[in-house]
GROMACS .gro file of C-alpha atoms in nm:
model
  381
    1MET     CA    1  -0.442   1.383  -7.050
    2ALA     CA    2  -0.231   1.622  -7.258
    3THR     CA    3  -0.329   1.990  -7.262
    4SER     CA    4  -0.339   2.159  -7.600
    5VAL     CA    5  -0.454   2.480  -7.768
    6LYS     CA    6  -0.691   2.452  -8.062
    7ASN     CA    7  -0.549   2.577  -8.389
    8ASN     CA    8  -0.772   2.858  -8.511
    9SER     CA    9  -0.559   3.101  -8.708
   10LEU     CA   10  -0.254   3.135  -8.485
   11PRO     CA   11   0.099   3.083  -8.617
   12PRO     CA   12   0.233   2.730  -8.564
   13SER     CA   13   0.534   2.859  -8.366
   14LEU     CA   14   0.311   3.047  -8.122
   15ILE     CA   15   0.090   2.742  -8.076
   16SER     CA   16   0.396   2.529  -8.002
   17ASN     CA   17   0.519   2.779  -7.741
   18LEU     CA   18   0.177   2.795  -7.573
   19ASN     CA   19   0.158   2.417  -7.553
   20GLN     CA   20   0.502   2.403  -7.387
   21VAL     CA   21   0.404   2.667  -7.132
   22LEU     CA   22   0.078   2.486  -7.045
   23LEU     CA   23   0.250   2.151  -7.010
   24SER     CA   24   0.520   2.308  -6.790
   25ARG     CA   25   0.260   2.465  -6.560
   26GLN     CA   26   0.064   2.141  -6.539
   27GLN     CA   27   0.376   1.949  -6.434
   28HIS     CA   28   0.461   2.217  -6.174
   29THR     CA   29   0.110   2.186  -6.025
   30ILE     CA   30   0.141   1.807  -6.001
   31ASP     CA   31   0.482   1.834  -5.834
   32HIS     CA   32   0.351   2.095  -5.587
   33GLN     CA   33   0.051   1.880  -5.493
   34SER     CA   34   0.275   1.578  -5.445
   35THR     CA   35   0.508   1.775  -5.217
   36ASN     CA   36   0.218   1.905  -5.005
   37SER     CA   37   0.054   1.565  -4.973
   38SER     CA   38   0.379   1.409  -4.856
   39SER     CA   39   0.414   1.673  -4.584
   40LEU     CA   40   0.062   1.624  -4.450
   41PRO     CA   41  -0.014   1.360  -4.188
   42SER     CA   42  -0.181   1.042  -4.305
   43HIS     CA   43  -0.547   0.969  -4.231
   44SER     CA   44  -0.436   0.743  -3.948
   45ARG     CA   45  -0.285   1.022  -3.744
   46ASN     CA   46  -0.403   1.369  -3.649
   47VAL     CA   47  -0.098   1.521  -3.479
   48ASP     CA   48   0.276   1.514  -3.526
   49GLU     CA   49   0.458   1.198  -3.433
   50PRO     CA   50   0.581   1.228  -3.072
   51ASP     CA   51   0.944   1.193  -2.973
   52TYR     CA   52   0.970   0.829  -2.868
   53SER     CA   53   1.327   0.875  -2.750
   54LYS     CA   54   1.183   1.003  -2.420
   55PRO     CA   55   0.907   0.851  -2.205
   56LEU     CA   56   0.571   0.985  -2.320
   57LEU     CA   57   0.336   1.121  -2.054
   58LEU     CA   58  -0.030   1.220  -2.090
   59ILE     CA   59  -0.134   1.510  -1.865
   60THR     CA   60  -0.496   1.591  -1.786
   61ASN     CA   61  -0.695   1.742  -1.500
   62CYS     CA   62  -1.048   1.830  -1.389
   63GLU     CA   63  -1.027   2.209  -1.351
   64GLY     CA   64  -0.963   2.294  -1.715
   65ILE     CA   65  -0.662   2.329  -1.938
   66ASP     CA   66  -0.590   2.686  -1.825
   67SER     CA   67  -0.576   2.601  -1.455
   68PRO     CA   68  -0.250   2.700  -1.279
   69GLY     CA   69  -0.203   2.354  -1.129
   70LEU     CA   70  -0.179   2.191  -1.471
   71ILE     CA   71   0.043   2.469  -1.607
   72PHE     CA   72   0.289   2.442  -1.317
   73LEU     CA   73   0.301   2.063  -1.350
   74VAL     CA   74   0.376   2.084  -1.722
   75GLN     CA   75   0.646   2.345  -1.659
   76ALA     CA   76   0.807   2.132  -1.388
   77LEU     CA   77   0.811   1.823  -1.610
   78LEU     CA   78   0.952   2.017  -1.905
   79SER     CA   79   1.226   2.167  -1.688
   80ASP     CA   80   1.318   1.812  -1.589
   81ALA     CA   81   1.378   1.750  -1.963
   82ARG     CA   82   1.328   1.373  -1.934
   83PHE     CA   83   0.979   1.342  -2.079
   84THR     CA   84   0.772   1.410  -2.387
   85LEU     CA   85   0.439   1.563  -2.287
   86HIS     CA   86   0.095   1.545  -2.442
   87VAL     CA   87  -0.189   1.735  -2.274
   88CYS     CA   88  -0.558   1.658  -2.318
   89ALA     CA   89  -0.777   1.840  -2.065
   90PRO     CA   90  -1.128   1.984  -2.033
   91GLN     CA   91  -1.183   2.333  -2.170
   92SER     CA   92  -1.371   2.433  -1.852
   93ASP     CA   93  -1.397   2.329  -1.488
   94LYS     CA   94  -1.531   1.973  -1.447
   95SER     CA   95  -1.419   1.917  -1.088
   96VAL     CA   96  -1.723   1.720  -0.974
   97ALA     CA   97  -1.803   1.547  -1.302
   98GLY     CA   98  -1.729   1.206  -1.151
   99HIS     CA   99  -1.668   0.926  -1.401
  100SER     CA  100  -1.923   1.052  -1.653
  101LEU     CA  101  -1.869   1.011  -2.027
  102THR     CA  102  -2.030   1.215  -2.303
  103VAL     CA  103  -2.261   1.003  -2.518
  104ARG     CA  104  -2.515   1.097  -2.785
  105GLU     CA  105  -2.343   1.438  -2.816
  106THR     CA  106  -2.046   1.558  -3.019
  107VAL     CA  107  -1.730   1.641  -2.828
  108ALA     CA  108  -1.532   1.935  -2.966
  109VAL     CA  109  -1.152   1.926  -2.956
  110CYS     CA  110  -0.931   2.228  -3.018
  111SER     CA  111  -0.553   2.257  -3.026
  112VAL     CA  112  -0.397   2.485  -2.765
  113GLU     CA  113  -0.063   2.663  -2.769
  114MET     CA  114   0.143   2.524  -2.482
  115SER     CA  115   0.518   2.569  -2.506
  116GLY     CA  116   0.702   2.237  -2.507
  117ALA     CA  117   0.391   2.017  -2.520
  118THR     CA  118   0.128   1.902  -2.767
  119ALA     CA  119  -0.199   2.018  -2.612
  120PHE     CA  120  -0.572   1.989  -2.682
  121GLU     CA  121  -0.876   2.113  -2.494
  122VAL     CA  122  -1.191   1.901  -2.497
  123SER     CA  123  -1.551   2.010  -2.443
  124GLY     CA  124  -1.623   1.691  -2.245
  125THR     CA  125  -1.538   1.550  -1.904
  126PRO     CA  126  -1.199   1.445  -1.762
  127ALA     CA  127  -1.287   1.081  -1.833
  128ASP     CA  128  -1.370   1.183  -2.192
  129CYS     CA  129  -1.026   1.343  -2.225
  130VAL     CA  130  -0.841   1.029  -2.120
  131SER     CA  131  -1.065   0.791  -2.313
  132LEU     CA  132  -1.028   0.997  -2.631
  133ALA     CA  133  -0.654   1.045  -2.589
  134LEU     CA  134  -0.590   0.674  -2.538
  135SER     CA  135  -0.825   0.564  -2.817
  136GLY     CA  136  -0.583   0.650  -3.098
  137ALA     CA  137  -0.837   0.879  -3.263
  138LEU     CA  138  -0.659   1.198  -3.153
  139PHE     CA  139  -0.296   1.101  -3.099
  140SER     CA  140  -0.096   0.856  -3.307
  141TRP     CA  141   0.057   0.672  -3.013
  142SER     CA  142  -0.022   0.321  -2.899
  143LYS     CA  143  -0.027   0.442  -2.538
  144PRO     CA  144   0.176   0.667  -2.307
  145VAL     CA  145   0.398   0.537  -2.030
  146LEU     CA  146   0.200   0.718  -1.760
  147VAL     CA  147  -0.116   0.928  -1.725
  148ILE     CA  148  -0.112   1.209  -1.467
  149SER     CA  149  -0.428   1.391  -1.358
  150GLY     CA  150  -0.349   1.718  -1.187
  151ILE     CA  151  -0.252   1.920  -1.011
  152ASN     CA  152  -0.608   1.980  -0.894
  153ARG     CA  153  -0.710   2.222  -0.621
  154GLY     CA  154  -0.925   2.067  -0.352
  155SER     CA  155  -0.943   1.736  -0.173
  156SER     CA  156  -0.987   1.400  -0.340
  157CYS     CA  157  -0.968   1.219  -0.008
  158GLY     CA  158  -1.225   0.975   0.124
  159ARG     CA  159  -1.561   0.960  -0.049
  160ASN     CA  160  -1.481   1.277  -0.241
  161MET     CA  161  -1.308   1.049  -0.490
  162PHE     CA  162  -1.649   0.926  -0.610
  163TYR     CA  163  -1.740   1.280  -0.718
  164SER     CA  164  -1.392   1.379  -0.833
  165GLY     CA  165  -1.334   1.427  -1.203
  166ALA     CA  166  -0.961   1.420  -1.129
  167VAL     CA  167  -0.971   1.069  -0.982
  168ALA     CA  168  -1.204   0.959  -1.262
  169ALA     CA  169  -0.948   1.061  -1.524
  170ALA     CA  170  -0.680   0.850  -1.353
  171ARG     CA  171  -0.926   0.562  -1.311
  172GLU     CA  172  -1.016   0.576  -1.682
  173ALA     CA  173  -0.647   0.536  -1.764
  174LEU     CA  174  -0.626   0.234  -1.533
  175ILE     CA  175  -0.933   0.082  -1.704
  176CYS     CA  176  -0.754   0.131  -2.037
  177GLY     CA  177  -0.447  -0.049  -1.904
  178VAL     CA  178  -0.222   0.254  -1.849
  179PRO     CA  179  -0.061   0.331  -1.508
  180SER     CA  180  -0.183   0.656  -1.360
  181LEU     CA  181  -0.141   0.911  -1.083
  182CYS     CA  182  -0.393   1.161  -0.950
  183LEU     CA  183  -0.235   1.470  -0.790
  184SER     CA  184  -0.450   1.694  -0.568
  185PHE     CA  185  -0.353   1.988  -0.352
  186ASP     CA  186  -0.521   2.064  -0.019
  187TRP     CA  187  -0.615   2.420  -0.118
  188LYS     CA  188  -0.708   2.650   0.171
  189LYS     CA  189  -0.933   2.940   0.079
  190ASP     CA  190  -0.780   3.280   0.155
  191VAL     CA  191  -0.459   3.107   0.264
  192SER     CA  192  -0.315   2.911  -0.029
  193SER     CA  193  -0.156   3.081  -0.330
  194GLU     CA  194  -0.045   2.981  -0.678
  195SER     CA  195   0.314   2.960  -0.557
  196ASP     CA  196   0.203   2.670  -0.338
  197LEU     CA  197   0.087   2.489  -0.651
  198GLN     CA  198   0.426   2.546  -0.810
  199ASN     CA  199   0.597   2.405  -0.502
  200ALA     CA  200   0.357   2.109  -0.509
  201ALA     CA  201   0.452   2.036  -0.870
  202ASN     CA  202   0.823   2.035  -0.786
  203LEU     CA  203   0.755   1.816  -0.483
  204CYS     CA  204   0.595   1.550  -0.703
  205LEU     CA  205   0.879   1.527  -0.955
  206PRO     CA  206   1.079   1.256  -0.770
  207LEU     CA  207   0.770   1.037  -0.737
  208ILE     CA  208   0.678   1.084  -1.105
  209SER     CA  209   1.035   1.007  -1.217
  210ALA     CA  210   1.046   0.696  -0.999
  211ALA     CA  211   0.708   0.581  -1.133
  212VAL     CA  212   0.817   0.619  -1.498
  213ARG     CA  213   1.147   0.440  -1.435
  214ASP     CA  214   0.983   0.146  -1.260
  215ILE     CA  215   0.700   0.122  -1.513
  216GLU     CA  216   0.963   0.074  -1.783
  217ARG     CA  217   1.132  -0.189  -1.565
  218GLY     CA  218   0.806  -0.367  -1.490
  219LYS     CA  219   0.829  -0.294  -1.116
  220PHE     CA  220   0.542  -0.046  -1.075
  221PRO     CA  221   0.217  -0.169  -0.911
  222GLU     CA  222  -0.013  -0.256  -1.202
  223SER     CA  223  -0.345  -0.320  -1.031
  224CYS     CA  224  -0.411   0.026  -0.890
  225LEU     CA  225  -0.376   0.399  -0.943
  226LEU     CA  226  -0.209   0.621  -0.686
  227ASN     CA  227  -0.424   0.902  -0.545
  228ILE     CA  228  -0.174   1.156  -0.412
  229GLU     CA  229  -0.288   1.437  -0.184
  230ILE     CA  230  -0.041   1.719  -0.117
  231PRO     CA  231  -0.069   1.917   0.210
  232SER     CA  232  -0.140   2.290   0.208
  233SER     CA  233   0.224   2.370   0.295
  234PRO     CA  234   0.423   2.171   0.038
  235LEU     CA  235   0.764   2.297   0.145
  236ALA     CA  236   0.698   2.196   0.505
  237ASN     CA  237   0.575   1.846   0.424
  238LYS     CA  238   0.683   1.557   0.646
  239GLY     CA  239   0.735   1.313   0.359
  240PHE     CA  240   0.530   1.061   0.161
  241LYS     CA  241   0.301   0.831   0.358
  242LEU     CA  242   0.101   0.531   0.243
  243THR     CA  243  -0.260   0.582   0.349
  244ARG     CA  244  -0.601   0.417   0.326
  245GLN     CA  245  -0.912   0.571   0.181
  246SER     CA  246  -1.128   0.717   0.458
  247LEU     CA  247  -1.505   0.756   0.473
  248TRP     CA  248  -1.480   1.136   0.496
  249ARG     CA  249  -1.639   1.361   0.239
  250SER     CA  250  -1.703   1.733   0.204
  251PRO     CA  251  -2.044   1.815   0.355
  252LEU     CA  252  -2.306   1.902   0.093
  253SER     CA  253  -2.555   2.184   0.141
  254TRP     CA  254  -2.860   2.230  -0.081
  255LYS     CA  255  -3.011   2.578  -0.069
  256ALA     CA  256  -3.333   2.700  -0.224
  257VAL     CA  257  -3.289   3.010  -0.442
  258SER     CA  258  -3.534   3.240  -0.616
  259ALA     CA  259  -3.599   3.225  -0.988
  260THR     CA  260  -3.421   3.558  -1.036
  261ARG     CA  261  -3.106   3.402  -0.890
  262HIS     CA  262  -3.128   3.095  -1.107
  263PRO     CA  263  -2.776   3.068  -1.256
  264ALA     CA  264  -2.848   2.830  -1.544
  265ALA     CA  265  -2.871   3.095  -1.816
  266CYS     CA  266  -2.547   3.264  -1.714
  267GLN     CA  267  -2.365   2.934  -1.690
  268TYR     CA  268  -2.509   2.828  -2.022
  269LEU     CA  269  -2.384   3.136  -2.204
  270SER     CA  270  -2.044   3.118  -2.034
  271ASN     CA  271  -1.991   2.769  -2.169
  272GLN     CA  272  -1.701   2.778  -2.410
  273GLN     CA  273  -1.870   2.587  -2.686
  274SER     CA  274  -1.907   2.749  -3.026
  275LEU     CA  275  -2.173   3.015  -3.073
  276GLY     CA  276  -2.342   2.807  -3.341
  277ILE     CA  277  -2.393   2.515  -3.101
  278LYS     CA  278  -2.528   2.750  -2.835
  279LEU     CA  279  -2.779   2.907  -3.073
  280ALA     CA  280  -2.888   2.567  -3.201
  281GLN     CA  281  -2.943   2.439  -2.849
  282LEU     CA  282  -3.128   2.755  -2.747
  283SER     CA  283  -3.353   2.724  -3.051
  284ARG     CA  284  -3.419   2.357  -2.975
  285ASP     CA  285  -3.495   2.428  -2.610
  286ALA     CA  286  -3.719   2.721  -2.699
  287SER     CA  287  -3.913   2.506  -2.945
  288ALA     CA  288  -3.954   2.231  -2.688
  289ALA     CA  289  -4.062   2.480  -2.423
  290GLY     CA  290  -4.316   2.634  -2.661
  291ALA     CA  291  -4.461   2.296  -2.745
  292ALA     CA  292  -4.485   2.211  -2.377
  293ARG     CA  293  -4.664   2.537  -2.301
  294ARG     CA  294  -4.917   2.477  -2.577
  295LEU     CA  295  -4.973   2.123  -2.459
  296ASN     CA  296  -5.012   2.226  -2.094
  297SER     CA  297  -5.167   2.568  -2.139
  298HIS     CA  298  -5.448   2.474  -1.903
  299ARG     CA  299  -5.201   2.419  -1.617
  300LYS     CA  300  -5.087   2.687  -1.376
  301ASN     CA  301  -4.713   2.732  -1.308
  302VAL     CA  302  -4.612   2.818  -0.954
  303GLU     CA  303  -4.256   2.923  -0.865
  304ILE     CA  304  -4.154   2.862  -0.503
  305GLU     CA  305  -3.840   3.001  -0.344
  306SER     CA  306  -3.840   2.817  -0.015
  307VAL     CA  307  -3.803   2.447   0.051
  308GLY     CA  308  -4.114   2.412   0.268
  309ILE     CA  309  -4.454   2.387   0.102
  310ALA     CA  310  -4.772   2.445   0.301
  311GLY     CA  311  -5.078   2.244   0.206
  312LYS     CA  312  -5.132   2.023  -0.098
  313PHE     CA  313  -5.159   2.112  -0.463
  314ASN     CA  314  -5.420   1.971  -0.691
  315GLY     CA  315  -5.332   1.782  -1.004
  316GLN     CA  316  -5.369   2.085  -1.231
  317GLN     CA  317  -5.067   2.274  -1.091
  318THR     CA  318  -4.700   2.240  -1.188
  319VAL     CA  319  -4.450   2.332  -0.918
  320LYS     CA  320  -4.109   2.465  -1.023
  321LYS     CA  321  -3.836   2.526  -0.766
  322TYR     CA  322  -3.469   2.621  -0.787
  323PHE     CA  323  -3.185   2.492  -0.571
  324ARG     CA  324  -2.810   2.534  -0.562
  325LEU     CA  325  -2.563   2.281  -0.424
  326GLU     CA  326  -2.268   2.407  -0.223
  327GLN     CA  327  -1.976   2.190  -0.117
  328LEU     CA  328  -1.849   2.288   0.227
  329LEU     CA  329  -1.483   2.262   0.323
  330GLU     CA  330  -1.521   2.129   0.675
  331LYS     CA  331  -1.296   1.844   0.786
  332GLU     CA  332  -1.382   1.575   1.037
  333THR     CA  333  -1.307   1.651   1.400
  334GLY     CA  334  -1.211   1.414   1.675
  335LYS     CA  335  -0.964   1.130   1.683
  336ALA     CA  336  -0.900   0.948   1.358
  337ASP     CA  337  -0.665   0.677   1.239
  338ASP     CA  338  -0.331   0.836   1.149
  339ASN     CA  339  -0.312   0.614   0.838
  340LEU     CA  340  -0.630   0.754   0.682
  341ASP     CA  341  -0.581   0.983   0.383
  342PHE     CA  342  -0.736   1.305   0.514
  343LYS     CA  343  -0.568   1.268   0.856
  344ALA     CA  344  -0.223   1.222   0.703
  345VAL     CA  345  -0.271   1.537   0.493
  346GLU     CA  346  -0.383   1.734   0.797
  347ASP     CA  347  -0.070   1.615   0.977
  348GLY     CA  348   0.150   1.750   0.697
  349TYR     CA  349   0.224   1.432   0.501
  350VAL     CA  350   0.187   1.371   0.130
  351ALA     CA  351  -0.080   1.102   0.136
  352VAL     CA  352  -0.041   0.822  -0.121
  353THR     CA  353  -0.358   0.613  -0.142
  354PRO     CA  354  -0.374   0.315  -0.379
  355LEU     CA  355  -0.713   0.283  -0.547
  356SER     CA  356  -0.796  -0.035  -0.736
  357LEU     CA  357  -1.086  -0.132  -0.957
  358SER     CA  358  -1.167  -0.413  -0.714
  359SER     CA  359  -1.149  -0.414  -0.335
  360THR     CA  360  -1.083  -0.788  -0.304
  361ASP     CA  361  -0.703  -0.757  -0.295
  362GLN     CA  362  -0.674  -0.425  -0.110
  363SER     CA  363  -0.439  -0.548   0.163
  364LYS     CA  364  -0.210  -0.708  -0.094
  365ILE     CA  365  -0.211  -0.390  -0.300
  366GLU     CA  366  -0.128  -0.175   0.003
  367THR     CA  367   0.170  -0.399   0.085
  368GLU     CA  368   0.290  -0.386  -0.274
  369VAL     CA  369   0.260  -0.006  -0.293
  370SER     CA  370   0.427   0.039   0.046
  371SER     CA  371   0.728  -0.163  -0.070
  372TRP     CA  372   0.743   0.031  -0.395
  373ILE     CA  373   0.730   0.374  -0.227
  374SER     CA  374   1.011   0.283   0.014
  375ALA     CA  375   1.233   0.148  -0.261
  376ALA     CA  376   1.154   0.408  -0.528
  377LEU     CA  377   1.186   0.722  -0.320
  378GLY     CA  378   1.489   0.580  -0.141
  379ARG     CA  379   1.668   0.552  -0.475
  380GLU     CA  380   1.556   0.903  -0.581
  381GLN     CA  381   1.695   1.057  -0.263
   0.00000   0.00000   0.00000
């Protein structure tokens, strides 16, 4: 619609000039809006289009996006200059999250500055990160060539893999039809250092490069993920060794603690969610707690520090106790099969354990992976 100035008592020449100025400004605004809209991403994509001239890798982990293992891995891959990297990792430590997904709650995603890579931190679990990244809702890709979970400090050997958020991230990729690797480092408390993680990242580069090359050639094992455990002395490793999953797990120790030592409040406030979400949740919890107190005001609350309870309580008493779970770092002793994952790592090998979604073809998978490792690393060397 044309813009005009009503003629009150102004000279016709002035009115004509004003009309020209208004029309000129209106056209400039339209052109400016058109330029801006063309530079913005479409509704179907949320980040810049990746460089498809290089193989695209998705990096995640379980310890959080700021963990040194992930940073060193990204740096090593960027220095190799053969890959385009996207990072989608938890904003905080989710090491023992297992394969849990966040449902009935909103997951917050925030961009993170990471030189050479497109990176996002996610308020959910490692499995959330991979599921979201591969869904197309966050990135514009169809799918990456390879998903790498790591490098994570601590063992993912044996039955630890069932608790491991790192393995779960790689497994989620496999479920979504994308080849994946899980990289874990056998971190020794008071012995290992961050330089060991850097050496571990460089150690894994030949295997990652071989995996990407053979995925593109259709020669990489498709029915499993590779759970890779790096020994505590990466530079002194004895080579890569195909291993089987053992039955070992880190011993668990539940300890009763007093109410004053209950860590929930501190952990709650240290959560890196937005302050508004925290306050809303605190208000909701406080309201629920108040309603419960009014409903059960006739009951007596008893806090107990120890595990043992003497005698029996009647039905009018509510017992509240606090416990903390600690994961011990003890390894199995005695003779063990040299081809088991934890034993190979203890002996100084990089353990490569194929993990499939079904155990029916395990022997066939192990043979296939063994042949691939021998051929792939032979070519790299």
